[in-house]
PDB file of C-alpha atoms in Angstrom:
ATOM      1  CA  UNK A   1      -0.090   0.046  -0.029  1.00 94.00           C
ATOM      2  CA  UNK A   2       1.217   3.496  -0.845  1.00 97.00           C
ATOM      3  CA  UNK A   3       0.138   6.923   0.804  1.00 98.00           C
ATOM      4  CA  UNK A   4       0.939  10.405   0.300  1.00 98.00           C
ATOM      5  CA  UNK A   5       1.463  12.233   3.696  1.00 98.00           C
ATOM      6  CA  UNK A   6       1.488  15.946   3.993  1.00 98.00           C
ATOM      7  CA  UNK A   7       4.622  16.337   6.206  1.00 98.00           C
ATOM      8  CA  UNK A   8       5.154  19.882   7.862  1.00 96.00           C
ATOM      9  CA  UNK A   9       7.980  18.822  10.169  1.00 95.00           C
ATOM     10  CA  UNK A  10       5.915  19.326  12.999  1.00 96.00           C
ATOM     11  CA  UNK A  11       4.824  16.954  15.903  1.00 97.00           C
ATOM     12  CA  UNK A  12       1.332  16.006  14.511  1.00 97.00           C
ATOM     13  CA  UNK A  13       2.312  15.212  10.973  1.00 98.00           C
ATOM     14  CA  UNK A  14       5.407  13.084  12.006  1.00 98.00           C
ATOM     15  CA  UNK A  15       3.247  11.223  14.170  1.00 98.00           C
ATOM     16  CA  UNK A  16       0.539  10.449  11.756  1.00 98.00           C
ATOM     17  CA  UNK A  17       3.052   9.460   9.152  1.00 98.00           C
ATOM     18  CA  UNK A  18       4.444   6.949  11.621  1.00 98.00           C
ATOM     19  CA  UNK A  19       0.982   5.634  12.537  1.00 98.00           C
ATOM     20  CA  UNK A  20       0.334   4.934   8.671  1.00 98.00           C
ATOM     21  CA  UNK A  21       3.882   3.501   8.367  1.00 98.00           C
ATOM     22  CA  UNK A  22       3.078   1.063  11.060  1.00 98.00           C
ATOM     23  CA  UNK A  23      -0.130   0.090   9.449  1.00 98.00           C
ATOM     24  CA  UNK A  24       1.871  -0.919   6.113  1.00 98.00           C
ATOM     25  CA  UNK A  25       1.798   2.039   3.855  1.00 98.00           C
ATOM     26  CA  UNK A  26       4.784   2.993   2.129  1.00 98.00           C
ATOM     27  CA  UNK A  27       5.103   6.734   2.408  1.00 98.00           C
ATOM     28  CA  UNK A  28       5.705   9.562  -0.343  1.00 98.00           C
ATOM     29  CA  UNK A  29       6.014  12.784   1.756  1.00 98.00           C
ATOM     30  CA  UNK A  30       4.744  16.277   0.414  1.00 98.00           C
ATOM     31  CA  UNK A  31       6.022  19.485   2.181  1.00 98.00           C
ATOM     32  CA  UNK A  32       4.706  22.830   1.053  1.00 97.00           C
ATOM     33  CA  UNK A  33       6.898  26.025   1.185  1.00 95.00           C
ATOM     34  CA  UNK A  34       4.211  28.465   1.393  1.00 96.00           C
ATOM     35  CA  UNK A  35       5.617  31.482   2.442  1.00 94.00           C
ATOM     36  CA  UNK A  36       5.322  30.745   6.063  1.00 93.00           C
ATOM     37  CA  UNK A  37       7.198  32.902   8.545  1.00 86.00           C
ATOM     38  CA  UNK A  38       8.278  29.929  10.373  1.00 77.00           C
ATOM     39  CA  UNK A  39      10.037  28.130   7.428  1.00 81.00           C
ATOM     40  CA  UNK A  40      12.399  26.816   9.643  1.00 88.00           C
ATOM     41  CA  UNK A  41       9.702  23.814   9.993  1.00 91.00           C
ATOM     42  CA  UNK A  42      11.005  22.785   6.445  1.00 94.00           C
ATOM     43  CA  UNK A  43      14.203  21.584   7.725  1.00 95.00           C
ATOM     44  CA  UNK A  44      12.491  19.700  10.543  1.00 97.00           C
ATOM     45  CA  UNK A  45      10.444  18.063   7.653  1.00 97.00           C
ATOM     46  CA  UNK A  46      13.735  16.949   5.943  1.00 98.00           C
ATOM     47  CA  UNK A  47      14.928  15.542   9.283  1.00 98.00           C
ATOM     48  CA  UNK A  48      11.737  13.650   9.888  1.00 98.00           C
ATOM     49  CA  UNK A  49      11.365  12.366   6.338  1.00 98.00           C
ATOM     50  CA  UNK A  50      14.868  11.168   6.612  1.00 98.00           C
ATOM     51  CA  UNK A  51      13.984   9.323   9.991  1.00 98.00           C
ATOM     52  CA  UNK A  52      10.837   7.754   8.366  1.00 98.00           C
ATOM     53  CA  UNK A  53      12.708   6.570   5.276  1.00 98.00           C
ATOM     54  CA  UNK A  54      10.103   7.853   2.934  1.00 98.00           C
ATOM     55  CA  UNK A  55      10.339   6.868  -0.635  1.00 98.00           C
ATOM     56  CA  UNK A  56      10.326  10.433  -1.734  1.00 98.00           C
ATOM     57  CA  UNK A  57       9.980  13.597  -0.331  1.00 98.00           C
ATOM     58  CA  UNK A  58       8.705  16.444  -2.603  1.00 98.00           C
ATOM     59  CA  UNK A  59       9.191  20.016  -1.262  1.00 98.00           C
ATOM     60  CA  UNK A  60       6.673  21.997  -3.255  1.00 97.00           C
ATOM     61  CA  UNK A  61       6.923  26.043  -3.251  1.00 96.00           C
ATOM     62  CA  UNK A  62       3.568  27.849  -3.288  1.00 96.00           C
ATOM     63  CA  UNK A  63       3.967  31.204  -1.933  1.00 94.00           C
ATOM     64  CA  UNK A  64       0.692  32.061  -0.385  1.00 96.00           C
ATOM     65  CA  UNK A  65       2.039  35.530   0.731  1.00 95.00           C
ATOM     66  CA  UNK A  66       0.459  37.064  -2.174  1.00 95.00           C
ATOM     67  CA  UNK A  67      -3.035  36.054  -0.924  1.00 95.00           C
ATOM     68  CA  UNK A  68      -2.194  37.062   2.759  1.00 95.00           C
ATOM     69  CA  UNK A  69      -5.005  36.916   5.343  1.00 96.00           C
ATOM     70  CA  UNK A  70      -2.764  35.304   8.043  1.00 97.00           C
ATOM     71  CA  UNK A  71      -0.162  36.347  10.499  1.00 96.00           C
ATOM     72  CA  UNK A  72       1.870  33.289   9.323  1.00 95.00           C
ATOM     73  CA  UNK A  73       2.138  34.778   5.765  1.00 95.00           C
ATOM     74  CA  UNK A  74       2.602  38.508   6.785  1.00 94.00           C
ATOM     75  CA  UNK A  75       4.436  40.817   9.005  1.00 92.00           C
ATOM     76  CA  UNK A  76       1.094  40.895  11.248  1.00 95.00           C
ATOM     77  CA  UNK A  77       2.272  39.938  14.858  1.00 95.00           C
ATOM     78  CA  UNK A  78       1.724  36.217  15.757  1.00 95.00           C
ATOM     79  CA  UNK A  79      -0.895  36.076  18.739  1.00 94.00           C
ATOM     80  CA  UNK A  80       1.118  35.266  21.918  1.00 95.00           C
ATOM     81  CA  UNK A  81      -0.418  33.706  25.303  1.00 93.00           C
ATOM     82  CA  UNK A  82      -3.729  33.560  23.675  1.00 93.00           C
ATOM     83  CA  UNK A  83      -6.917  32.003  25.726  1.00 90.00           C
ATOM     84  CA  UNK A  84      -7.109  28.703  23.885  1.00 81.00           C
ATOM     85  CA  UNK A  85     -10.762  28.139  24.954  1.00 84.00           C
ATOM     86  CA  UNK A  86     -11.727  31.263  22.990  1.00 85.00           C
ATOM     87  CA  UNK A  87     -14.121  30.461  20.136  1.00 85.00           C
ATOM     88  CA  UNK A  88     -12.640  32.934  17.805  1.00 90.00           C
ATOM     89  CA  UNK A  89     -10.592  31.864  15.031  1.00 93.00           C
ATOM     90  CA  UNK A  90      -6.944  33.172  15.291  1.00 94.00           C
ATOM     91  CA  UNK A  91      -5.103  35.379  12.929  1.00 96.00           C
ATOM     92  CA  UNK A  92      -2.773  32.091  12.400  1.00 95.00           C
ATOM     93  CA  UNK A  93      -5.331  30.636  10.314  1.00 95.00           C
ATOM     94  CA  UNK A  94      -4.205  30.325   6.709  1.00 97.00           C
ATOM     95  CA  UNK A  95      -7.441  30.745   4.168  1.00 97.00           C
ATOM     96  CA  UNK A  96      -8.159  27.504   2.903  1.00 97.00           C
ATOM     97  CA  UNK A  97      -4.562  26.074   3.596  1.00 97.00           C
ATOM     98  CA  UNK A  98      -5.689  22.382   4.255  1.00 97.00           C
ATOM     99  CA  UNK A  99      -8.069  22.481   1.266  1.00 98.00           C
ATOM    100  CA  UNK A 100      -5.239  23.717  -0.872  1.00 98.00           C
ATOM    101  CA  UNK A 101      -2.626  21.369   0.663  1.00 98.00           C
ATOM    102  CA  UNK A 102      -5.124  18.305   0.358  1.00 98.00           C
ATOM    103  CA  UNK A 103      -5.676  19.311  -3.398  1.00 98.00           C
ATOM    104  CA  UNK A 104      -1.993  19.106  -3.985  1.00 98.00           C
ATOM    105  CA  UNK A 105      -1.435  15.712  -2.385  1.00 98.00           C
ATOM    106  CA  UNK A 106      -4.616  14.273  -4.167  1.00 98.00           C
ATOM    107  CA  UNK A 107      -3.095  15.446  -7.422  1.00 98.00           C
ATOM    108  CA  UNK A 108       0.291  13.940  -6.679  1.00 98.00           C
ATOM    109  CA  UNK A 109      -1.140  10.900  -5.235  1.00 98.00           C
ATOM    110  CA  UNK A 110      -3.168  10.472  -8.692  1.00 98.00           C
ATOM    111  CA  UNK A 111      -0.119  10.681 -10.779  1.00 98.00           C
ATOM    112  CA  UNK A 112       1.737   8.236  -8.226  1.00 98.00           C
ATOM    113  CA  UNK A 113      -1.268   5.671  -8.154  1.00 97.00           C
ATOM    114  CA  UNK A 114      -1.653   6.203  -4.473  1.00 98.00           C
ATOM    115  CA  UNK A 115      -5.271   6.615  -3.460  1.00 98.00           C
ATOM    116  CA  UNK A 116      -4.592   7.109   0.264  1.00 98.00           C
ATOM    117  CA  UNK A 117      -3.682  10.502   1.900  1.00 98.00           C
ATOM    118  CA  UNK A 118      -2.467  11.144   5.338  1.00 98.00           C
ATOM    119  CA  UNK A 119      -2.659  14.542   7.161  1.00 98.00           C
ATOM    120  CA  UNK A 120      -1.921  15.134  11.021  1.00 98.00           C
ATOM    121  CA  UNK A 121      -5.022  17.354  11.572  1.00 97.00           C
ATOM    122  CA  UNK A 122      -6.465  17.279  15.037  1.00 94.00           C
ATOM    123  CA  UNK A 123      -9.789  18.572  16.547  1.00 90.00           C
ATOM    124  CA  UNK A 124      -9.155  18.447  20.143  1.00 86.00           C
ATOM    125  CA  UNK A 125      -6.098  20.204  20.974  1.00 79.00           C
ATOM    126  CA  UNK A 126      -5.879  22.896  18.198  1.00 81.00           C
ATOM    127  CA  UNK A 127      -6.551  26.385  17.649  1.00 83.00           C
ATOM    128  CA  UNK A 128      -9.951  26.389  16.185  1.00 90.00           C
ATOM    129  CA  UNK A 129      -9.180  26.395  12.453  1.00 94.00           C
ATOM    130  CA  UNK A 130     -12.154  25.025  10.597  1.00 94.00           C
ATOM    131  CA  UNK A 131     -10.136  22.794   8.080  1.00 95.00           C
ATOM    132  CA  UNK A 132      -9.240  20.577  11.089  1.00 95.00           C
ATOM    133  CA  UNK A 133     -12.496  19.145  11.574  1.00 95.00           C
ATOM    134  CA  UNK A 134     -14.088  15.796  10.668  1.00 96.00           C
ATOM    135  CA  UNK A 135     -16.691  17.366   8.605  1.00 97.00           C
ATOM    136  CA  UNK A 136     -14.199  19.176   6.543  1.00 97.00           C
ATOM    137  CA  UNK A 137     -12.195  15.741   5.952  1.00 98.00           C
ATOM    138  CA  UNK A 138     -15.184  13.848   5.039  1.00 98.00           C
ATOM    139  CA  UNK A 139     -16.248  16.808   2.589  1.00 98.00           C
ATOM    140  CA  UNK A 140     -12.794  16.656   1.052  1.00 98.00           C
ATOM    141  CA  UNK A 141     -12.930  12.903   0.714  1.00 98.00           C
ATOM    142  CA  UNK A 142     -16.400  13.123  -1.288  1.00 98.00           C
ATOM    143  CA  UNK A 143     -14.763  15.806  -3.430  1.00 98.00           C
ATOM    144  CA  UNK A 144     -11.683  13.528  -4.038  1.00 98.00           C
ATOM    145  CA  UNK A 145     -13.663  10.736  -5.584  1.00 97.00           C
ATOM    146  CA  UNK A 146     -15.687  12.901  -7.907  1.00 97.00           C
ATOM    147  CA  UNK A 147     -12.934  15.408  -8.995  1.00 97.00           C
ATOM    148  CA  UNK A 148     -10.373  13.004 -10.192  1.00 98.00           C
ATOM    149  CA  UNK A 149     -10.190  10.692 -13.233  1.00 97.00           C
ATOM    150  CA  UNK A 150      -8.881   7.933 -10.861  1.00 97.00           C
ATOM    151  CA  UNK A 151     -12.086   8.442  -8.864  1.00 97.00           C
ATOM    152  CA  UNK A 152     -14.536   8.446 -11.631  1.00 96.00           C
ATOM    153  CA  UNK A 153     -12.742   5.454 -13.222  1.00 97.00           C
ATOM    154  CA  UNK A 154     -13.543   3.574 -10.011  1.00 96.00           C
ATOM    155  CA  UNK A 155     -10.621   4.462  -7.549  1.00 97.00           C
ATOM    156  CA  UNK A 156     -11.604   5.179  -4.028  1.00 98.00           C
ATOM    157  CA  UNK A 157      -9.534   7.666  -2.353  1.00 98.00           C
ATOM    158  CA  UNK A 158      -9.311   7.960   1.436  1.00 98.00           C
ATOM    159  CA  UNK A 159      -8.195  10.771   3.649  1.00 98.00           C
ATOM    160  CA  UNK A 160      -6.502   9.407   6.728  1.00 98.00           C
ATOM    161  CA  UNK A 161      -6.682  11.379   9.835  1.00 98.00           C
ATOM    162  CA  UNK A 162      -5.254   9.113  12.680  1.00 98.00           C
ATOM    163  CA  UNK A 163      -4.738  12.005  15.219  1.00 98.00           C
ATOM    164  CA  UNK A 164      -8.218  13.755  14.665  1.00 97.00           C
ATOM    165  CA  UNK A 165      -9.882  12.705  17.959  1.00 95.00           C
ATOM    166  CA  UNK A 166      -6.404  12.509  20.309  1.00 96.00           C
ATOM    167  CA  UNK A 167      -5.352  14.929  22.757  1.00 95.00           C
ATOM    168  CA  UNK A 168      -1.943  16.163  22.410  1.00 96.00           C
ATOM    169  CA  UNK A 169      -0.661  14.028  25.086  1.00 97.00           C
ATOM    170  CA  UNK A 170      -2.080  10.968  23.599  1.00 97.00           C
ATOM    171  CA  UNK A 171      -0.461  11.952  20.277  1.00 98.00           C
ATOM    172  CA  UNK A 172       2.743  12.226  22.287  1.00 98.00           C
ATOM    173  CA  UNK A 173       2.381   8.872  23.858  1.00 98.00           C
ATOM    174  CA  UNK A 174       1.433   7.075  20.509  1.00 98.00           C
ATOM    175  CA  UNK A 175       4.530   8.459  18.891  1.00 98.00           C
ATOM    176  CA  UNK A 176       6.663   7.573  21.734  1.00 98.00           C
ATOM    177  CA  UNK A 177       5.375   4.158  21.672  1.00 98.00           C
ATOM    178  CA  UNK A 178       6.359   3.989  17.967  1.00 98.00           C
ATOM    179  CA  UNK A 179      10.047   5.146  18.920  1.00 98.00           C
ATOM    180  CA  UNK A 180       9.696   8.600  17.429  1.00 98.00           C
ATOM    181  CA  UNK A 181      12.485  11.364  18.156  1.00 98.00           C
ATOM    182  CA  UNK A 182      10.596  14.468  18.702  1.00 98.00           C
ATOM    183  CA  UNK A 183      13.648  16.359  18.914  1.00 98.00           C
ATOM    184  CA  UNK A 184      13.468  16.240  15.301  1.00 98.00           C
ATOM    185  CA  UNK A 185      10.422  18.345  15.056  1.00 98.00           C
ATOM    186  CA  UNK A 186       9.553  21.886  15.038  1.00 96.00           C
ATOM    187  CA  UNK A 187       6.103  23.292  16.011  1.00 95.00           C
ATOM    188  CA  UNK A 188       6.902  26.964  16.879  1.00 96.00           C
ATOM    189  CA  UNK A 189       4.904  29.747  14.675  1.00 94.00           C
ATOM    190  CA  UNK A 190       7.206  32.430  15.473  1.00 93.00           C
ATOM    191  CA  UNK A 191      10.799  31.025  16.205  1.00 94.00           C
ATOM    192  CA  UNK A 192      13.879  33.284  16.400  1.00 91.00           C
ATOM    193  CA  UNK A 193      16.705  33.327  13.752  1.00 87.00           C
ATOM    194  CA  UNK A 194      18.075  30.191  14.964  1.00 87.00           C
ATOM    195  CA  UNK A 195      14.873  28.332  15.126  1.00 88.00           C
ATOM    196  CA  UNK A 196      14.334  28.348  18.865  1.00 93.00           C
ATOM    197  CA  UNK A 197      10.686  28.279  19.816  1.00 96.00           C
ATOM    198  CA  UNK A 198       9.095  31.347  21.174  1.00 96.00           C
ATOM    199  CA  UNK A 199       7.017  29.553  24.154  1.00 96.00           C
ATOM    200  CA  UNK A 200       4.148  31.782  23.651  1.00 97.00           C
ATOM    201  CA  UNK A 201       2.193  30.972  20.377  1.00 96.00           C
ATOM    202  CA  UNK A 202      -0.637  28.791  20.227  1.00 94.00           C
ATOM    203  CA  UNK A 203       1.471  25.841  18.796  1.00 95.00           C
ATOM    204  CA  UNK A 204       4.258  26.080  21.755  1.00 96.00           C
ATOM    205  CA  UNK A 205       1.640  26.343  24.266  1.00 96.00           C
ATOM    206  CA  UNK A 206      -0.325  23.465  23.238  1.00 95.00           C
ATOM    207  CA  UNK A 207       3.042  21.247  22.647  1.00 97.00           C
ATOM    208  CA  UNK A 208       4.157  22.305  26.060  1.00 97.00           C
ATOM    209  CA  UNK A 209       0.814  21.310  27.645  1.00 96.00           C
ATOM    210  CA  UNK A 210       0.992  17.987  25.683  1.00 97.00           C
ATOM    211  CA  UNK A 211       4.478  16.927  26.977  1.00 98.00           C
ATOM    212  CA  UNK A 212       3.512  18.238  30.556  1.00 98.00           C
ATOM    213  CA  UNK A 213       0.381  15.941  30.519  1.00 98.00           C
ATOM    214  CA  UNK A 214       2.237  12.883  28.920  1.00 98.00           C
ATOM    215  CA  UNK A 215       4.720  13.373  31.925  1.00 98.00           C
ATOM    216  CA  UNK A 216       7.757  13.447  29.474  1.00 98.00           C
ATOM    217  CA  UNK A 217      10.216  16.361  28.749  1.00 98.00           C
ATOM    218  CA  UNK A 218      10.150  18.119  25.150  1.00 98.00           C
ATOM    219  CA  UNK A 219      13.612  17.254  23.588  1.00 97.00           C
ATOM    220  CA  UNK A 220      13.365  20.401  21.537  1.00 96.00           C
ATOM    221  CA  UNK A 221      13.819  22.144  24.920  1.00 93.00           C
ATOM    222  CA  UNK A 222      16.343  19.945  26.561  1.00 80.00           C
TER     223      UNK A 222
END
């Protein structure tokens, strides 16, 4: 079995990819250089891809800064120490990002003959992005099967979201059980020039809480 995995270099995508691999999938990894201010994560994606031993790691440039609309693709400040129980969607939301990324993975998968796509979205410990929810994933899967030649000719595309109902602590425990080295990953939205995490953005706070609840130290901070 062959799957395309969206690999950002973060903790979640690494774990989702490893779970798929443990289930017998051979992986082709797709990383998108979309103009994100935390482009340091691409270096982490390369490390993770090497650790996983993926068949191919495609780094695709697609600069979304021209569209804007997000503090991750502009000079707008990244929110810090935000109340994660708030119901508003933060400025770190990148308009339609997962729709765009899954579309690219779908296109590459069709070329490769891979009808399984893996994405590390999570609808529990997350910032409230609409494109991380189960209803979005289900809708995209339906789209994939009517929008492609392979789907029309009888292939069945599946979007795998092995983390979608897990807490961050559960994700970390699962990854550790698979022998993952989270020291290879990068999560911060606003790292310094050396890639050191800020410790205050949503992603840093969620990661820190996850490691604390899992009862283990974050190797990135060691």
